[in-house]
Amino acid sequence: MTVRFGDFLLDSDARQLSRAGRDIRLSPKAFDLLCALLVRRPDVLSKNDLLATIWPDTFVVEANLNVVIGEIRKALGDDRQAPRFIRTVHGVGYAFCAQAVDVADGETAAVGRPGSRCWLSWKDRSFALSTGDNIIGRDPRSTVWLDDESVSRRHALISVDDAVARVQDLESTNGTFLNRVPLKSATALQDGDIVRVGSLKLTFRTMSDNAARTRRLRRGSS
């Protein structure tokens, strides 16, 4: 099972959880519990069912389950009082409450891996761009998933090859702008360019072999 939710990707076969191409560590029990909630989403799993699934043939107290749920929430940056991913159903159990999409085997390459040479930044999030086509849109299957009403389901496309990255609009409702100029055709991107899709502004960044060297600090004598 490979599932995308928010800017996370979970691969149950590889036992890997990642965010924007960066691995996130979970204990084996926490990973199994997250998988169980995703498989049964959006249904509520009772505490007894979860205990039997995660600790088969073993007696454990309910507090163990609470600890593991807390670990998952911390890894996902979730808030118990205003949950985005894990919903508590008091007196019953837990449910996965976010929109999630099953990813086909051939689509996982588009998610991006550590070491990508270019990416998009938006607020505190980053989206690695892989070689080939990278869709920007409100469709959860997009490489750059932006859950905002001003963004079309398939809003824009960034094509990356060894030499250059190009951005183009996909006949979106609100248009795509590059440094405040509306896009009429595919246009090459430069490091630091601002790509606006709907009302959201994304910064294109690229790793250059000619990047400036780190400046050595001069320390005064003590």
PDB file of C-alpha atoms in Angstrom:
ATOM      1  CA  MET A   1       0.000   0.000   0.000  1.00  0.00           C
ATOM      2  CA  THR A   2       1.294   3.436  -0.981  1.00  0.00           C
ATOM      3  CA  VAL A   3      -0.812   6.385   0.191  1.00  0.00           C
ATOM      4  CA  ARG A   4      -0.393  10.135  -0.108  1.00  0.00           C
ATOM      5  CA  PHE A   5      -1.994  12.534   2.389  1.00  0.00           C
ATOM      6  CA  GLY A   6      -1.099  16.185   2.838  1.00  0.00           C
ATOM      7  CA  ASP A   7       2.553  16.401   1.868  1.00  0.00           C
ATOM      8  CA  PHE A   8       3.228  12.946   3.325  1.00  0.00           C
ATOM      9  CA  LEU A   9       3.788   9.647   1.522  1.00  0.00           C
ATOM     10  CA  LEU A  10       3.471   6.284   3.251  1.00  0.00           C
ATOM     11  CA  ASP A  11       4.782   3.093   1.658  1.00  0.00           C
ATOM     12  CA  SER A  12       3.737   0.110   3.742  1.00  0.00           C
ATOM     13  CA  ASP A  13       5.871  -2.411   1.793  1.00  0.00           C
ATOM     14  CA  ALA A  14       9.025  -0.336   2.261  1.00  0.00           C
ATOM     15  CA  ARG A  15       7.862   0.609   5.778  1.00  0.00           C
ATOM     16  CA  GLN A  16       8.652   4.218   4.987  1.00  0.00           C
ATOM     17  CA  LEU A  17       6.944   7.481   5.847  1.00  0.00           C
ATOM     18  CA  SER A  18       8.263  10.597   4.124  1.00  0.00           C
ATOM     19  CA  ARG A  19       7.403  14.271   3.851  1.00  0.00           C
ATOM     20  CA  ALA A  20       8.439  16.194   0.739  1.00  0.00           C
ATOM     21  CA  GLY A  21      11.048  13.517   0.071  1.00  0.00           C
ATOM     22  CA  ARG A  22      12.484  13.429   3.596  1.00  0.00           C
ATOM     23  CA  ASP A  23      12.138  10.288   5.721  1.00  0.00           C
ATOM     24  CA  ILE A  24      10.243  10.530   9.008  1.00  0.00           C
ATOM     25  CA  ARG A  25      11.074   8.021  11.713  1.00  0.00           C
ATOM     26  CA  LEU A  26       8.314   6.096  13.442  1.00  0.00           C
ATOM     27  CA  SER A  27       8.592   3.192  15.833  1.00  0.00           C
ATOM     28  CA  PRO A  28       7.367  -0.149  14.379  1.00  0.00           C
ATOM     29  CA  LYS A  29       4.184  -0.048  16.491  1.00  0.00           C
ATOM     30  CA  ALA A  30       3.419   3.546  15.458  1.00  0.00           C
ATOM     31  CA  PHE A  31       3.952   2.701  11.786  1.00  0.00           C
ATOM     32  CA  ASP A  32       1.652  -0.344  12.032  1.00  0.00           C
ATOM     33  CA  LEU A  33      -1.019   1.704  13.770  1.00  0.00           C
ATOM     34  CA  LEU A  34      -0.898   4.456  11.146  1.00  0.00           C
ATOM     35  CA  CYS A  35      -1.193   1.829   8.407  1.00  0.00           C
ATOM     36  CA  ALA A  36      -4.207   0.276  10.134  1.00  0.00           C
ATOM     37  CA  LEU A  37      -5.973   3.638  10.335  1.00  0.00           C
ATOM     38  CA  LEU A  38      -5.205   4.403   6.684  1.00  0.00           C
ATOM     39  CA  VAL A  39      -6.473   1.026   5.473  1.00  0.00           C
ATOM     40  CA  ARG A  40      -9.814   1.504   7.237  1.00  0.00           C
ATOM     41  CA  ARG A  41     -10.177   5.250   6.605  1.00  0.00           C
ATOM     42  CA  PRO A  42     -12.491   7.026   7.284  1.00  0.00           C
ATOM     43  CA  ASP A  43     -13.995   4.344   9.546  1.00  0.00           C
ATOM     44  CA  VAL A  44     -13.457   4.489  13.286  1.00  0.00           C
ATOM     45  CA  LEU A  45     -11.338   1.694  14.739  1.00  0.00           C
ATOM     46  CA  SER A  46     -12.182   0.800  18.306  1.00  0.00           C
ATOM     47  CA  LYS A  47      -9.444   0.752  20.910  1.00  0.00           C
ATOM     48  CA  ASN A  48      -9.933  -2.984  21.366  1.00  0.00           C
ATOM     49  CA  ASP A  49      -9.502  -3.604  17.638  1.00  0.00           C
ATOM     50  CA  LEU A  50      -6.347  -1.487  17.542  1.00  0.00           C
ATOM     51  CA  LEU A  51      -4.881  -3.213  20.590  1.00  0.00           C
ATOM     52  CA  ALA A  52      -5.571  -6.616  19.026  1.00  0.00           C
ATOM     53  CA  THR A  53      -4.051  -5.522  15.709  1.00  0.00           C
ATOM     54  CA  ILE A  54      -0.898  -3.899  17.039  1.00  0.00           C
ATOM     55  CA  TRP A  55      -0.269  -6.188  20.014  1.00  0.00           C
ATOM     56  CA  PRO A  56      -1.695  -9.585  18.929  1.00  0.00           C
ATOM     57  CA  ASP A  57      -1.787 -12.277  21.624  1.00  0.00           C
ATOM     58  CA  THR A  58      -0.319  -9.818  24.122  1.00  0.00           C
ATOM     59  CA  PHE A  59      -2.055  -8.081  27.010  1.00  0.00           C
ATOM     60  CA  VAL A  60      -1.256  -4.363  27.149  1.00  0.00           C
ATOM     61  CA  VAL A  61      -2.982  -1.508  28.905  1.00  0.00           C
ATOM     62  CA  GLU A  62      -4.808   1.234  27.006  1.00  0.00           C
ATOM     63  CA  ALA A  63      -2.139   3.759  27.978  1.00  0.00           C
ATOM     64  CA  ASN A  64       0.247   2.064  25.523  1.00  0.00           C
ATOM     65  CA  LEU A  65      -2.161   2.872  22.704  1.00  0.00           C
ATOM     66  CA  ASN A  66      -2.334   6.509  23.798  1.00  0.00           C
ATOM     67  CA  VAL A  67       1.467   6.762  23.708  1.00  0.00           C
ATOM     68  CA  VAL A  68       1.640   5.385  20.169  1.00  0.00           C
ATOM     69  CA  ILE A  69      -1.138   7.713  18.964  1.00  0.00           C
ATOM     70  CA  GLY A  70       0.808  10.591  20.493  1.00  0.00           C
ATOM     71  CA  GLU A  71       3.945   9.533  18.619  1.00  0.00           C
ATOM     72  CA  ILE A  72       2.061   9.517  15.302  1.00  0.00           C
ATOM     73  CA  ARG A  73       0.562  12.945  15.949  1.00  0.00           C
ATOM     74  CA  LYS A  74       3.971  14.369  16.784  1.00  0.00           C
ATOM     75  CA  ALA A  75       5.490  12.927  13.588  1.00  0.00           C
ATOM     76  CA  LEU A  76       2.670  14.379  11.465  1.00  0.00           C
ATOM     77  CA  GLY A  77       2.574  17.715  13.288  1.00  0.00           C
ATOM     78  CA  ASP A  78      -1.039  17.009  14.204  1.00  0.00           C
ATOM     79  CA  ASP A  79      -3.013  18.751  16.946  1.00  0.00           C
ATOM     80  CA  ARG A  80      -5.229  16.695  19.219  1.00  0.00           C
ATOM     81  CA  GLN A  81      -7.582  19.648  19.780  1.00  0.00           C
ATOM     82  CA  ALA A  82      -7.859  20.510  16.055  1.00  0.00           C
ATOM     83  CA  PRO A  83      -6.866  17.294  14.252  1.00  0.00           C
ATOM     84  CA  ARG A  84      -5.939  17.246  10.582  1.00  0.00           C
ATOM     85  CA  PHE A  85      -5.096  13.531  10.404  1.00  0.00           C
ATOM     86  CA  ILE A  86      -6.004  11.515  13.516  1.00  0.00           C
ATOM     87  CA  ARG A  87      -9.449  12.065  15.028  1.00  0.00           C
ATOM     88  CA  THR A  88     -10.292  10.890  18.531  1.00  0.00           C
ATOM     89  CA  VAL A  89     -13.766   9.409  18.936  1.00  0.00           C
ATOM     90  CA  HIS A  90     -14.193   9.618  22.690  1.00  0.00           C
ATOM     91  CA  GLY A  91     -15.153   6.392  24.344  1.00  0.00           C
ATOM     92  CA  VAL A  92     -14.691   4.443  21.098  1.00  0.00           C
ATOM     93  CA  GLY A  93     -11.350   4.792  19.335  1.00  0.00           C
ATOM     94  CA  TYR A  94      -9.608   6.643  16.526  1.00  0.00           C
ATOM     95  CA  ALA A  95     -10.072   7.392  12.820  1.00  0.00           C
ATOM     96  CA  PHE A  96      -7.944   8.818  10.029  1.00  0.00           C
ATOM     97  CA  CYS A  97      -9.807  11.989   9.023  1.00  0.00           C
ATOM     98  CA  ALA A  98      -7.713  13.595   6.253  1.00  0.00           C
ATOM     99  CA  GLN A  99      -8.155  13.133   2.531  1.00  0.00           C
ATOM    100  CA  ALA A 100      -5.807  10.410   1.318  1.00  0.00           C
ATOM    101  CA  VAL A 101      -5.121   8.964  -2.123  1.00  0.00           C
ATOM    102  CA  ASP A 102      -3.773   5.540  -3.046  1.00  0.00           C
ATOM    103  CA  VAL A 103      -0.745   5.960  -5.303  1.00  0.00           C
ATOM    104  CA  ALA A 104      -0.093   3.531  -8.144  1.00  0.00           C
ATOM    105  CA  ASP A 105       3.390   2.017  -8.423  1.00  0.00           C
ATOM    106  CA  GLY A 106       4.250   4.095 -11.477  1.00  0.00           C
ATOM    107  CA  GLU A 107       3.345   7.351  -9.772  1.00  0.00           C
ATOM    108  CA  THR A 108       5.719   7.172  -6.819  1.00  0.00           C
ATOM    109  CA  ALA A 109       8.666   8.469  -8.831  1.00  0.00           C
ATOM    110  CA  ALA A 110       6.899  11.801  -9.177  1.00  0.00           C
ATOM    111  CA  VAL A 111       6.841  12.357  -5.434  1.00  0.00           C
ATOM    112  CA  GLY A 112      10.476  13.439  -5.291  1.00  0.00           C
ATOM    113  CA  ARG A 113      13.411  12.043  -3.362  1.00  0.00           C
ATOM    114  CA  PRO A 114      16.171  13.575  -1.246  1.00  0.00           C
ATOM    115  CA  GLY A 115      18.880  14.893  -3.543  1.00  0.00           C
ATOM    116  CA  SER A 116      16.533  16.482  -6.075  1.00  0.00           C
ATOM    117  CA  ARG A 117      18.306  19.410  -7.708  1.00  0.00           C
ATOM    118  CA  CYS A 118      15.288  21.719  -7.743  1.00  0.00           C
ATOM    119  CA  TRP A 119      12.248  22.301  -5.608  1.00  0.00           C
ATOM    120  CA  LEU A 120       9.412  24.687  -4.794  1.00  0.00           C
ATOM    121  CA  SER A 121       9.088  26.399  -1.423  1.00  0.00           C
ATOM    122  CA  TRP A 122       5.836  27.676   0.069  1.00  0.00           C
ATOM    123  CA  LYS A 123       5.666  28.906   3.661  1.00  0.00           C
ATOM    124  CA  ASP A 124       7.340  26.168   5.726  1.00  0.00           C
ATOM    125  CA  ARG A 125       6.846  23.467   3.094  1.00  0.00           C
ATOM    126  CA  SER A 126       9.072  22.320   0.270  1.00  0.00           C
ATOM    127  CA  PHE A 127       8.204  20.157  -2.745  1.00  0.00           C
ATOM    128  CA  ALA A 128      11.022  18.268  -4.441  1.00  0.00           C
ATOM    129  CA  LEU A 129      10.721  18.228  -8.238  1.00  0.00           C
ATOM    130  CA  SER A 130      11.722  15.079 -10.083  1.00  0.00           C
ATOM    131  CA  THR A 131      13.045  14.731 -13.602  1.00  0.00           C
ATOM    132  CA  GLY A 132      10.063  14.709 -15.966  1.00  0.00           C
ATOM    133  CA  ASP A 133       6.617  16.241 -15.442  1.00  0.00           C
ATOM    134  CA  ASN A 134       5.539  17.646 -12.078  1.00  0.00           C
ATOM    135  CA  ILE A 135       1.886  18.687 -11.787  1.00  0.00           C
ATOM    136  CA  ILE A 136       0.888  21.558  -9.495  1.00  0.00           C
ATOM    137  CA  GLY A 137      -2.747  21.446  -8.445  1.00  0.00           C
ATOM    138  CA  ARG A 138      -5.557  20.789  -5.982  1.00  0.00           C
ATOM    139  CA  ASP A 139      -5.848  17.144  -7.027  1.00  0.00           C
ATOM    140  CA  PRO A 140      -4.215  15.119  -4.185  1.00  0.00           C
ATOM    141  CA  ARG A 141      -2.396  13.060  -6.821  1.00  0.00           C
ATOM    142  CA  SER A 142      -0.450  16.136  -7.932  1.00  0.00           C
ATOM    143  CA  THR A 143       3.295  16.242  -7.310  1.00  0.00           C
ATOM    144  CA  VAL A 144       2.780  19.643  -5.678  1.00  0.00           C
ATOM    145  CA  TRP A 145      -0.542  19.322  -3.879  1.00  0.00           C
ATOM    146  CA  LEU A 146      -1.991  22.688  -2.842  1.00  0.00           C
ATOM    147  CA  ASP A 147      -5.342  22.324  -1.103  1.00  0.00           C
ATOM    148  CA  ASP A 148      -6.587  25.865  -1.790  1.00  0.00           C
ATOM    149  CA  GLU A 149      -9.823  26.940  -3.499  1.00  0.00           C
ATOM    150  CA  SER A 150      -7.990  29.395  -5.781  1.00  0.00           C
ATOM    151  CA  VAL A 151      -5.943  26.555  -7.291  1.00  0.00           C
ATOM    152  CA  SER A 152      -7.323  24.410 -10.124  1.00  0.00           C
ATOM    153  CA  ARG A 153      -7.181  20.625  -9.828  1.00  0.00           C
ATOM    154  CA  ARG A 154      -4.489  20.559 -12.538  1.00  0.00           C
ATOM    155  CA  HIS A 155      -3.218  24.118 -12.440  1.00  0.00           C
ATOM    156  CA  ALA A 156       0.321  24.185 -13.831  1.00  0.00           C
ATOM    157  CA  LEU A 157       3.135  21.929 -14.981  1.00  0.00           C
ATOM    158  CA  ILE A 158       6.864  22.093 -14.312  1.00  0.00           C
ATOM    159  CA  SER A 159       8.944  19.922 -16.631  1.00  0.00           C
ATOM    160  CA  VAL A 160      12.457  19.143 -15.441  1.00  0.00           C
ATOM    161  CA  ASP A 161      15.324  17.761 -17.498  1.00  0.00           C
ATOM    162  CA  ASP A 162      19.091  17.747 -17.020  1.00  0.00           C
ATOM    163  CA  ALA A 163      19.485  21.238 -18.437  1.00  0.00           C
ATOM    164  CA  VAL A 164      16.491  23.316 -17.388  1.00  0.00           C
ATOM    165  CA  ALA A 165      13.106  23.432 -15.651  1.00  0.00           C
ATOM    166  CA  ARG A 166      10.155  24.983 -17.478  1.00  0.00           C
ATOM    167  CA  VAL A 167       6.769  26.034 -16.137  1.00  0.00           C
ATOM    168  CA  GLN A 168       3.513  26.331 -18.044  1.00  0.00           C
ATOM    169  CA  ASP A 169      -0.130  26.969 -17.237  1.00  0.00           C
ATOM    170  CA  LEU A 170      -2.629  24.142 -17.760  1.00  0.00           C
ATOM    171  CA  GLU A 171      -5.600  26.343 -18.707  1.00  0.00           C
ATOM    172  CA  SER A 172      -6.264  27.017 -15.040  1.00  0.00           C
ATOM    173  CA  THR A 173      -9.164  29.153 -13.870  1.00  0.00           C
ATOM    174  CA  ASN A 174      -7.033  31.831 -12.196  1.00  0.00           C
ATOM    175  CA  GLY A 175      -3.915  31.579 -14.329  1.00  0.00           C
ATOM    176  CA  THR A 176      -0.246  31.018 -13.555  1.00  0.00           C
ATOM    177  CA  PHE A 177       2.173  33.929 -13.156  1.00  0.00           C
ATOM    178  CA  LEU A 178       5.970  33.995 -13.275  1.00  0.00           C
ATOM    179  CA  ASN A 179       7.383  37.004 -11.434  1.00  0.00           C
ATOM    180  CA  ARG A 180       3.994  38.781 -11.842  1.00  0.00           C
ATOM    181  CA  VAL A 181       3.837  38.095 -15.593  1.00  0.00           C
ATOM    182  CA  PRO A 182       1.015  35.799 -16.793  1.00  0.00           C
ATOM    183  CA  LEU A 183       2.301  32.705 -18.547  1.00  0.00           C
ATOM    184  CA  LYS A 184       1.333  32.246 -22.177  1.00  0.00           C
ATOM    185  CA  SER A 185       3.681  29.357 -22.954  1.00  0.00           C
ATOM    186  CA  ALA A 186       6.281  27.126 -21.320  1.00  0.00           C
ATOM    187  CA  THR A 187       8.994  29.327 -19.778  1.00  0.00           C
ATOM    188  CA  ALA A 188      12.379  28.469 -18.285  1.00  0.00           C
ATOM    189  CA  LEU A 189      12.790  28.967 -14.544  1.00  0.00           C
ATOM    190  CA  GLN A 190      15.701  30.563 -12.707  1.00  0.00           C
ATOM    191  CA  ASP A 191      16.670  30.161  -9.073  1.00  0.00           C
ATOM    192  CA  GLY A 192      14.587  32.504  -6.939  1.00  0.00           C
ATOM    193  CA  ASP A 193      11.734  32.941  -9.442  1.00  0.00           C
ATOM    194  CA  ILE A 194       8.263  33.421  -7.957  1.00  0.00           C
ATOM    195  CA  VAL A 195       5.552  31.209  -9.432  1.00  0.00           C
ATOM    196  CA  ARG A 196       2.026  32.269  -8.483  1.00  0.00           C
ATOM    197  CA  VAL A 197      -0.791  29.755  -8.850  1.00  0.00           C
ATOM    198  CA  GLY A 198      -4.148  31.160  -7.841  1.00  0.00           C
ATOM    199  CA  SER A 199      -3.479  33.217  -4.732  1.00  0.00           C
ATOM    200  CA  LEU A 200      -0.411  31.207  -3.634  1.00  0.00           C
ATOM    201  CA  LYS A 201       3.177  32.283  -4.274  1.00  0.00           C
ATOM    202  CA  LEU A 202       5.802  29.555  -4.637  1.00  0.00           C
ATOM    203  CA  THR A 203       9.556  30.136  -4.828  1.00  0.00           C
ATOM    204  CA  PHE A 204      11.537  28.047  -7.304  1.00  0.00           C
ATOM    205  CA  ARG A 205      14.931  26.970  -6.013  1.00  0.00           C
ATOM    206  CA  THR A 206      17.665  25.027  -7.732  1.00  0.00           C
ATOM    207  CA  MET A 207      20.952  23.597  -6.573  1.00  0.00           C
ATOM    208  CA  SER A 208      23.771  24.948  -8.684  1.00  0.00           C
ATOM    209  CA  ASP A 209      27.265  23.493  -9.025  1.00  0.00           C
ATOM    210  CA  ASN A 210      28.454  27.099  -9.191  1.00  0.00           C
ATOM    211  CA  ALA A 211      26.870  28.143  -5.914  1.00  0.00           C
ATOM    212  CA  ALA A 212      28.884  30.571  -3.834  1.00  0.00           C
ATOM    213  CA  ARG A 213      31.208  29.055  -1.267  1.00  0.00           C
ATOM    214  CA  THR A 214      30.422  29.369   2.397  1.00  0.00           C
ATOM    215  CA  ARG A 215      31.880  32.589   3.777  1.00  0.00           C
ATOM    216  CA  ARG A 216      34.337  32.019   6.602  1.00  0.00           C
ATOM    217  CA  LEU A 217      33.576  34.138   9.658  1.00  0.00           C
ATOM    218  CA  ARG A 218      36.322  36.286  11.133  1.00  0.00           C
ATOM    219  CA  ARG A 219      36.577  35.783  14.843  1.00  0.00           C
ATOM    220  CA  GLY A 220      38.073  38.463  16.979  1.00  0.00           C
ATOM    221  CA  SER A 221      40.849  37.671  19.396  1.00  0.00           C
ATOM    222  CA  SER A 222      39.742  36.921  22.939  1.00  0.00           C
TER     223      SER A 222
END
